[in-house]
mmCIF file of C-alpha atoms and ligand atoms in Angstrom:
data_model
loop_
_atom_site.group_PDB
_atom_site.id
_atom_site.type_symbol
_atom_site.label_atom_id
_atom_site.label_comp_id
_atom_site.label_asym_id
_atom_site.label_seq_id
_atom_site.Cartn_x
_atom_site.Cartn_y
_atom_site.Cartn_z
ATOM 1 C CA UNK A 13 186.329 -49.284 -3.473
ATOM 2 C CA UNK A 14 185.145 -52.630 -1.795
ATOM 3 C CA UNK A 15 186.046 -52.117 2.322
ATOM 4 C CA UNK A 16 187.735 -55.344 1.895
ATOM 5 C CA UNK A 17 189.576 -54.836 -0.841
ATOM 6 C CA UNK A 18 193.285 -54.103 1.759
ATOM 7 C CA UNK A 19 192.357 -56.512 3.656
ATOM 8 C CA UNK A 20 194.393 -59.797 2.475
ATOM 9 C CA UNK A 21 192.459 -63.278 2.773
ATOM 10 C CA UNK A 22 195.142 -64.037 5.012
ATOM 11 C CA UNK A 23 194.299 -61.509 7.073
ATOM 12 C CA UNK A 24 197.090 -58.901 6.467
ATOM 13 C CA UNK A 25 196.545 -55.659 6.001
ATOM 14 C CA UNK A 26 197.926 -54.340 2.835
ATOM 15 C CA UNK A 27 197.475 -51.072 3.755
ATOM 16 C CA UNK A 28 200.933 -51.512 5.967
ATOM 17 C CA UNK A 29 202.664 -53.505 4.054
ATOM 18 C CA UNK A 30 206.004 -52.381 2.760
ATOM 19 C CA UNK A 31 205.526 -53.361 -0.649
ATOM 20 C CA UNK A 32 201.623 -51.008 -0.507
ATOM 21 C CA UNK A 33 203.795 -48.378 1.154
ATOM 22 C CA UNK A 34 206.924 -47.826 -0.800
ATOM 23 C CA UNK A 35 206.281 -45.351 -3.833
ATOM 24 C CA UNK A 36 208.225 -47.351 -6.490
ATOM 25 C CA UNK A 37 206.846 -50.150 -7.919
ATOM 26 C CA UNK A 38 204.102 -50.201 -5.421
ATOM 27 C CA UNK A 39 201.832 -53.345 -4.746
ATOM 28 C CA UNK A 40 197.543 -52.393 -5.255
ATOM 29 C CA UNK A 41 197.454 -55.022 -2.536
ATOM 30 C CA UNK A 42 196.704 -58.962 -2.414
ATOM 31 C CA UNK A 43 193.078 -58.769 -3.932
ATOM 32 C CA UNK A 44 193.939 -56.606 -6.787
ATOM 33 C CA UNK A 45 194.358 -57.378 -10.292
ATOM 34 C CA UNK A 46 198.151 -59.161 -10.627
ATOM 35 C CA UNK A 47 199.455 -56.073 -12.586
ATOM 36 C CA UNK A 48 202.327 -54.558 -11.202
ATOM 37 C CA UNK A 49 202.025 -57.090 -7.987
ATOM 38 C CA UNK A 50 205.691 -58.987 -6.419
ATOM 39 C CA UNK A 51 205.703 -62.085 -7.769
ATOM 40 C CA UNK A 52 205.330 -63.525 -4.147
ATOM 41 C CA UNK A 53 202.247 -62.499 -4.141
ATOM 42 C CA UNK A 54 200.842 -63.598 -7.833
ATOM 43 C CA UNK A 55 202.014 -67.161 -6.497
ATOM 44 C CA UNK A 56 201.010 -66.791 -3.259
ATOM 45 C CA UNK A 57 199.636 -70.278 -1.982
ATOM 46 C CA UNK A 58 196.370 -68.569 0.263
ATOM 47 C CA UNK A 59 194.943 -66.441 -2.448
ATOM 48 C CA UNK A 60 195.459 -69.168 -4.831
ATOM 49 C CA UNK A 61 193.342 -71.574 -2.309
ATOM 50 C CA UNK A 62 190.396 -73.335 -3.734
ATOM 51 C CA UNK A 63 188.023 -72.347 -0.891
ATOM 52 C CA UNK A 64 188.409 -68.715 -2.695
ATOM 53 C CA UNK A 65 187.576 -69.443 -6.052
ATOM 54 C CA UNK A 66 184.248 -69.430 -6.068
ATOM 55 C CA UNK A 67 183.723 -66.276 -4.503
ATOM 56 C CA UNK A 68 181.654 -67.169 -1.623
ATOM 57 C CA UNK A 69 184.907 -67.283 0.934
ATOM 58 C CA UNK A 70 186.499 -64.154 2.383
ATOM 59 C CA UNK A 71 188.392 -64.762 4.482
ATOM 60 C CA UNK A 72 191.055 -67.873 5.391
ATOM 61 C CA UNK A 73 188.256 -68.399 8.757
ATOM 62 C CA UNK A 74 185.539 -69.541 6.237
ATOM 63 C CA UNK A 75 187.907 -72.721 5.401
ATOM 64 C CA UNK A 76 187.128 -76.296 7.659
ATOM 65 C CA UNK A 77 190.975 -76.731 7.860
ATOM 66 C CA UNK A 78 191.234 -73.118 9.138
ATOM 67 C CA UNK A 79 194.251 -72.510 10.240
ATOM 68 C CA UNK A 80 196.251 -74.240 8.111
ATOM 69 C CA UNK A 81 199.554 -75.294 8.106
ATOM 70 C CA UNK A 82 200.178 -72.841 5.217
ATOM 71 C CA UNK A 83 198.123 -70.160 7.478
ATOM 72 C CA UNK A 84 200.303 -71.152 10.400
ATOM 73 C CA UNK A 85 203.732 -70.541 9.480
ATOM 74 C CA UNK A 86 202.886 -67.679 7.924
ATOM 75 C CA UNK A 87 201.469 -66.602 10.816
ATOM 76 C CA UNK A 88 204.240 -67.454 13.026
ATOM 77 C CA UNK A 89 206.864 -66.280 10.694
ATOM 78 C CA UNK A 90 205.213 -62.905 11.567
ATOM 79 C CA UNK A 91 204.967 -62.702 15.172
ATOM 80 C CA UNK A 92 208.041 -63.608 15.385
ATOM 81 C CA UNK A 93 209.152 -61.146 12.742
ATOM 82 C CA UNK A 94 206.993 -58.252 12.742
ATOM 83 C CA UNK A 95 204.887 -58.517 15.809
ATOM 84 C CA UNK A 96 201.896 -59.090 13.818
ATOM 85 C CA UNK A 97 199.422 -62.384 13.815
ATOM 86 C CA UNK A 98 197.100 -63.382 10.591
ATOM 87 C CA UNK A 99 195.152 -65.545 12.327
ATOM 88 C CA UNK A 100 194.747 -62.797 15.556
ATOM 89 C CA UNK A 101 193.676 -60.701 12.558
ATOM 90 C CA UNK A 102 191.141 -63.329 11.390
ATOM 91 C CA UNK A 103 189.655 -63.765 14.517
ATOM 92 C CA UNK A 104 189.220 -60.102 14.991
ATOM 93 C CA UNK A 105 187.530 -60.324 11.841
ATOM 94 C CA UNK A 106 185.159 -62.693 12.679
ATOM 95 C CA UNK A 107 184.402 -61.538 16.024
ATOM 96 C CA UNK A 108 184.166 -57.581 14.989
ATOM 97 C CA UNK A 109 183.429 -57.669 11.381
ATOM 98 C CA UNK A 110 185.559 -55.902 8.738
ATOM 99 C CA UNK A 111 184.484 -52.690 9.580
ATOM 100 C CA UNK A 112 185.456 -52.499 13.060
ATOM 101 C CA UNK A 113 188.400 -54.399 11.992
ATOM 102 C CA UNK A 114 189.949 -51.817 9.964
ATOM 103 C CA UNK A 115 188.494 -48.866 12.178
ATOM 104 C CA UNK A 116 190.835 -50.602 15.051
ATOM 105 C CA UNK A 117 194.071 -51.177 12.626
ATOM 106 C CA UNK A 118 193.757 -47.804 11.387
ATOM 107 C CA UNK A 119 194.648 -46.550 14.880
ATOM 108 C CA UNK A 120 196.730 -49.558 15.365
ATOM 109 C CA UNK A 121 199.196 -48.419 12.454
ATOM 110 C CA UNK A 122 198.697 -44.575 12.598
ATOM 111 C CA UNK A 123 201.930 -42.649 12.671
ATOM 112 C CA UNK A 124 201.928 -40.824 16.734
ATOM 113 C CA UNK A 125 203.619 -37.990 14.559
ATOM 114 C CA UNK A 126 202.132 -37.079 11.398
ATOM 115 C CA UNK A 127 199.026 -38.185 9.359
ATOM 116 C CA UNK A 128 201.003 -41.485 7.784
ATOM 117 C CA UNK A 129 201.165 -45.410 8.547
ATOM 118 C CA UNK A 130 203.760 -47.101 10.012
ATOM 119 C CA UNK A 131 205.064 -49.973 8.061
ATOM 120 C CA UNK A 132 204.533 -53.415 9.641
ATOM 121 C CA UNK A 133 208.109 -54.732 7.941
ATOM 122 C CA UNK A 134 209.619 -51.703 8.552
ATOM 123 C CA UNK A 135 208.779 -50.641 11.468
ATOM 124 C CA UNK A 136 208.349 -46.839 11.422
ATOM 125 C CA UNK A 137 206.072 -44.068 9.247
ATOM 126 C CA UNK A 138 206.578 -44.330 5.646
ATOM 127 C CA UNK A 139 206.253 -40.445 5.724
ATOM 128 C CA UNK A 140 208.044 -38.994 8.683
ATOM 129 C CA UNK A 141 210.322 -41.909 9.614
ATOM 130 C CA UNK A 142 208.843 -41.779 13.085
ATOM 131 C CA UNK A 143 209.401 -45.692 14.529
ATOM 132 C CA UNK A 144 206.714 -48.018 15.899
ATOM 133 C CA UNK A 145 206.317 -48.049 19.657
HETATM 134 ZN ZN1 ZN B 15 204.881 -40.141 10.550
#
């Protein structure tokens, strides 16, 4: 699997994402094949972004308008929301690479009580129900 395959060009991290979590119906992530995917996502307006269809851009921080107003009030919507920032996440990106990146949000999102991940839109461990702190 390609490292950067959970990691949204948005910068989310699908790997926390309600939709990745739940066991119904569950979402392969942003960068997967549409199959199966909300159609939220299959419309989405960032994946569907020119600067990504060549396949030399990554990441949302590779574009000359980055960030966006698209990018923006995503981004806000989710701090407010959630707690989270896509464009903190880019910038982490950028500055630490991917693999640091996810290294960091793997402790970031880690369950204090068991082995799972605690959902950013939920707010507590998909396995244990444990809440974020
Ligand atoms: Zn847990």
């Amino acid at each position: 699997m390609n490292i950067v395959s959970l990691i949204a060009p948005c910068g989310m991290n699908c790997s926390i994402c309600m939709a990745y979590l739940r066991e119904k119906n569950k979402c392969p992530g942003c960068r997967e094949i549409d199959t199966n995917k909300p159609v939220t996502r299959v419309r989405c307006k960032i994946k569907n972004c020119s600067i990504f269809k060549n396949g030399n851009a990554k990441f949302c921080f590779s574009c000359d308008k980055f960030p966006c107003t698209t990018l923006e009030h995503l981004d806000k919507r989710y701090r407010l929301k959630y707690g989270m920032s896509m464009i903190g996440n880019l910038l982490d990106i950028k500055k630490l690479g991917i693999r640091k990146f996810i290294k960091n949000e793997k402790l970031r999102w880690a369950c204090p009580e068991c082995e799972g991940t605690i959902c950013v839109h939920k707010g507590y461990c998909y396995t244990c129900g444990e809440k974020r702190k």
